[in-house]
């Protein structure tokens, strides 16, 4: 693999503002795009997603360089920075659009995701079993512009301070060696 090699991981861990903020800070991650996947209608809008009737999850598409961070490492960070044991819920956010899901792009990703979940359940890392769905990726629709780069543009907002900051603090302490150099300091 060369220096320009990129792969895609698509993850849903509740509100995409939270997962976007976490994954933007990782070394080897080139781009994080918030969007919608796993649903039944084409080109859904946020106002439709929030009803829970489209079947879409708020998700992020992570473009990363596997020479700097592996898919398994991305999943370890994913599981450590959200609650994968609550069905269709993350904190106060409720509905299928906030479900925990891994949308794999190939059989290798499916196998790695399944194995990571099995290992975490076996080690009883969480008090309850993991309910994260592992599903083949279908169409991914980019979220509206105002949802992109949300935390970086709105970090003083209450939601960001009370919901996203604790996730970032966990990232900074637990995965310090995985952070982009400008963030480590």
GROMACS .gro file of C-alpha atoms in nm:
model
  185
    1UNK     CA    1   0.000   0.000   0.000
    2UNK     CA    2   0.117   0.350  -0.074
    3UNK     CA    3   0.098   0.674   0.118
    4UNK     CA    4  -0.215   0.777  -0.075
    5UNK     CA    5  -0.409   0.464   0.015
    6UNK     CA    6  -0.748   0.536   0.170
    7UNK     CA    7  -1.027   0.314   0.284
    8UNK     CA    8  -1.379   0.385   0.406
    9UNK     CA    9  -1.545   0.297   0.737
   10UNK     CA   10  -1.909   0.384   0.802
   11UNK     CA   11  -2.020   0.398   1.164
   12UNK     CA   12  -2.332   0.507   1.351
   13UNK     CA   13  -2.295   0.578   1.722
   14UNK     CA   14  -2.590   0.801   1.798
   15UNK     CA   15  -2.576   1.166   1.701
   16UNK     CA   16  -2.331   1.216   1.416
   17UNK     CA   17  -2.204   1.541   1.570
   18UNK     CA   18  -2.044   1.329   1.845
   19UNK     CA   19  -1.890   1.061   1.627
   20UNK     CA   20  -1.768   1.316   1.373
   21UNK     CA   21  -1.587   1.514   1.646
   22UNK     CA   22  -1.415   1.201   1.780
   23UNK     CA   23  -1.296   1.063   1.448
   24UNK     CA   24  -1.178   1.399   1.309
   25UNK     CA   25  -0.907   1.398   1.577
   26UNK     CA   26  -0.747   1.065   1.486
   27UNK     CA   27  -0.413   1.029   1.313
   28UNK     CA   28  -0.464   0.858   0.978
   29UNK     CA   29  -0.817   0.990   0.933
   30UNK     CA   30  -0.826   1.212   0.626
   31UNK     CA   31  -1.191   1.311   0.626
   32UNK     CA   32  -1.512   1.253   0.820
   33UNK     CA   33  -1.847   1.313   0.653
   34UNK     CA   34  -2.173   1.316   0.847
   35UNK     CA   35  -2.470   1.163   0.673
   36UNK     CA   36  -2.748   0.908   0.664
   37UNK     CA   37  -2.752   0.540   0.571
   38UNK     CA   38  -2.944   0.221   0.634
   39UNK     CA   39  -3.286   0.352   0.537
   40UNK     CA   40  -3.554   0.308   0.276
   41UNK     CA   41  -3.591   0.639   0.089
   42UNK     CA   42  -3.355   0.816  -0.149
   43UNK     CA   43  -3.195   1.149  -0.059
   44UNK     CA   44  -3.347   1.185   0.288
   45UNK     CA   45  -3.340   1.521   0.466
   46UNK     CA   46  -3.272   1.570   0.836
   47UNK     CA   47  -3.636   1.660   0.904
   48UNK     CA   48  -3.735   1.316   0.767
   49UNK     CA   49  -3.461   1.128   0.950
   50UNK     CA   50  -3.564   1.271   1.289
   51UNK     CA   51  -3.909   1.111   1.258
   52UNK     CA   52  -3.747   0.766   1.270
   53UNK     CA   53  -3.974   0.649   0.986
   54UNK     CA   54  -3.713   0.637   0.709
   55UNK     CA   55  -3.498   0.371   0.876
   56UNK     CA   56  -3.181   0.575   0.831
   57UNK     CA   57  -2.918   0.610   1.100
   58UNK     CA   58  -2.717   0.924   1.160
   59UNK     CA   59  -2.375   0.798   1.056
   60UNK     CA   60  -2.028   0.908   0.960
   61UNK     CA   61  -1.820   0.805   0.662
   62UNK     CA   62  -1.456   0.794   0.770
   63UNK     CA   63  -1.188   0.811   0.501
   64UNK     CA   64  -0.870   0.678   0.656
   65UNK     CA   65  -0.523   0.552   0.572
   66UNK     CA   66  -0.486   0.194   0.700
   67UNK     CA   67  -0.107   0.242   0.719
   68UNK     CA   68  -0.168   0.488   1.005
   69UNK     CA   69  -0.477   0.344   1.172
   70UNK     CA   70  -0.642   0.009   1.118
   71UNK     CA   71  -1.010  -0.069   1.080
   72UNK     CA   72  -0.994  -0.265   1.406
   73UNK     CA   73  -0.847   0.037   1.586
   74UNK     CA   74  -1.127   0.255   1.449
   75UNK     CA   75  -1.379   0.007   1.588
   76UNK     CA   76  -1.208  -0.002   1.928
   77UNK     CA   77  -1.237   0.377   1.946
   78UNK     CA   78  -1.595   0.362   1.821
   79UNK     CA   79  -1.697   0.122   2.097
   80UNK     CA   80  -1.511   0.317   2.365
   81UNK     CA   81  -1.675   0.650   2.281
   82UNK     CA   82  -2.045   0.557   2.272
   83UNK     CA   83  -2.279   0.312   2.445
   84UNK     CA   84  -2.324   0.011   2.213
   85UNK     CA   85  -2.555  -0.164   2.461
   86UNK     CA   86  -2.864   0.054   2.430
   87UNK     CA   87  -3.101  -0.027   2.147
   88UNK     CA   88  -3.197   0.276   1.937
   89UNK     CA   89  -3.068   0.521   2.194
   90UNK     CA   90  -2.766   0.727   2.294
   91UNK     CA   91  -2.825   0.924   2.612
   92UNK     CA   92  -3.129   1.144   2.565
   93UNK     CA   93  -3.138   1.082   2.189
   94UNK     CA   94  -3.399   0.812   2.118
   95UNK     CA   95  -3.507   0.644   1.795
   96UNK     CA   96  -3.372   0.415   1.525
   97UNK     CA   97  -3.184   0.709   1.375
   98UNK     CA   98  -2.958   0.702   1.685
   99UNK     CA   99  -2.886   0.328   1.679
  100UNK     CA  100  -2.541   0.181   1.712
  101UNK     CA  101  -2.439   0.031   1.378
  102UNK     CA  102  -2.142  -0.068   1.169
  103UNK     CA  103  -2.201  -0.056   0.795
  104UNK     CA  104  -1.933  -0.272   0.634
  105UNK     CA  105  -1.805  -0.222   0.280
  106UNK     CA  106  -1.661  -0.573   0.232
  107UNK     CA  107  -1.640  -0.917   0.391
  108UNK     CA  108  -1.314  -0.831   0.571
  109UNK     CA  109  -1.481  -0.543   0.753
  110UNK     CA  110  -1.780  -0.763   0.836
  111UNK     CA  111  -1.552  -1.030   0.986
  112UNK     CA  112  -1.346  -0.779   1.186
  113UNK     CA  113  -1.659  -0.607   1.321
  114UNK     CA  114  -1.818  -0.937   1.422
  115UNK     CA  115  -1.497  -1.055   1.589
  116UNK     CA  116  -1.448  -0.727   1.782
  117UNK     CA  117  -1.806  -0.747   1.913
  118UNK     CA  118  -1.758  -1.111   2.014
  119UNK     CA  119  -1.434  -1.025   2.197
  120UNK     CA  120  -1.586  -0.728   2.381
  121UNK     CA  121  -1.887  -0.935   2.488
  122UNK     CA  122  -1.664  -1.225   2.596
  123UNK     CA  123  -1.445  -0.990   2.802
  124UNK     CA  124  -1.759  -0.831   2.953
  125UNK     CA  125  -1.628  -0.483   2.880
  126UNK     CA  126  -1.984  -0.352   2.913
  127UNK     CA  127  -2.243  -0.435   3.178
  128UNK     CA  128  -2.491  -0.540   2.908
  129UNK     CA  129  -2.448  -0.719   2.574
  130UNK     CA  130  -2.359  -0.513   2.267
  131UNK     CA  131  -2.659  -0.450   2.040
  132UNK     CA  132  -2.465  -0.281   1.759
  133UNK     CA  133  -2.596  -0.397   1.424
  134UNK     CA  134  -2.347  -0.508   1.159
  135UNK     CA  135  -2.499  -0.444   0.816
  136UNK     CA  136  -2.373  -0.414   0.461
  137UNK     CA  137  -2.342  -0.052   0.352
  138UNK     CA  138  -2.607   0.069   0.113
  139UNK     CA  139  -2.641   0.425  -0.019
  140UNK     CA  140  -2.482   0.691   0.201
  141UNK     CA  141  -2.627   1.041   0.180
  142UNK     CA  142  -2.427   1.340   0.300
  143UNK     CA  143  -2.595   1.543   0.571
  144UNK     CA  144  -2.689   1.903   0.516
  145UNK     CA  145  -2.401   2.152   0.533
  146UNK     CA  146  -2.500   2.289   0.875
  147UNK     CA  147  -2.445   1.942   1.029
  148UNK     CA  148  -2.090   1.908   0.897
  149UNK     CA  149  -1.793   1.996   1.117
  150UNK     CA  150  -2.052   2.078   1.380
  151UNK     CA  151  -1.853   2.051   1.701
  152UNK     CA  152  -1.557   2.248   1.563
  153UNK     CA  153  -1.789   2.534   1.471
  154UNK     CA  154  -2.018   2.517   1.779
  155UNK     CA  155  -1.806   2.387   2.069
  156UNK     CA  156  -1.943   2.645   2.314
  157UNK     CA  157  -2.302   2.528   2.259
  158UNK     CA  158  -2.458   2.339   2.554
  159UNK     CA  159  -2.505   2.009   2.367
  160UNK     CA  160  -2.141   2.014   2.263
  161UNK     CA  161  -2.020   2.087   2.616
  162UNK     CA  162  -2.240   1.833   2.795
  163UNK     CA  163  -2.251   1.549   2.541
  164UNK     CA  164  -1.951   1.575   2.308
  165UNK     CA  165  -1.682   1.712   2.542
  166UNK     CA  166  -1.692   1.403   2.771
  167UNK     CA  167  -1.645   1.177   2.467
  168UNK     CA  168  -1.350   1.386   2.352
  169UNK     CA  169  -1.199   1.383   2.702
  170UNK     CA  170  -1.219   1.004   2.702
  171UNK     CA  171  -1.056   0.998   2.359
  172UNK     CA  172  -0.776   1.229   2.477
  173UNK     CA  173  -0.696   1.016   2.782
  174UNK     CA  174  -0.761   0.663   2.650
  175UNK     CA  175  -0.632   0.698   2.295
  176UNK     CA  176  -0.368   0.971   2.328
  177UNK     CA  177  -0.131   0.776   2.103
  178UNK     CA  178  -0.390   0.777   1.821
  179UNK     CA  179  -0.443   1.153   1.807
  180UNK     CA  180  -0.329   1.385   1.532
  181UNK     CA  181  -0.005   1.559   1.635
  182UNK     CA  182  -0.162   1.906   1.663
  183UNK     CA  183  -0.420   1.768   1.910
  184UNK     CA  184  -0.177   1.577   2.136
  185UNK     CA  185  -0.047   1.892   2.302
   0.00000   0.00000   0.00000
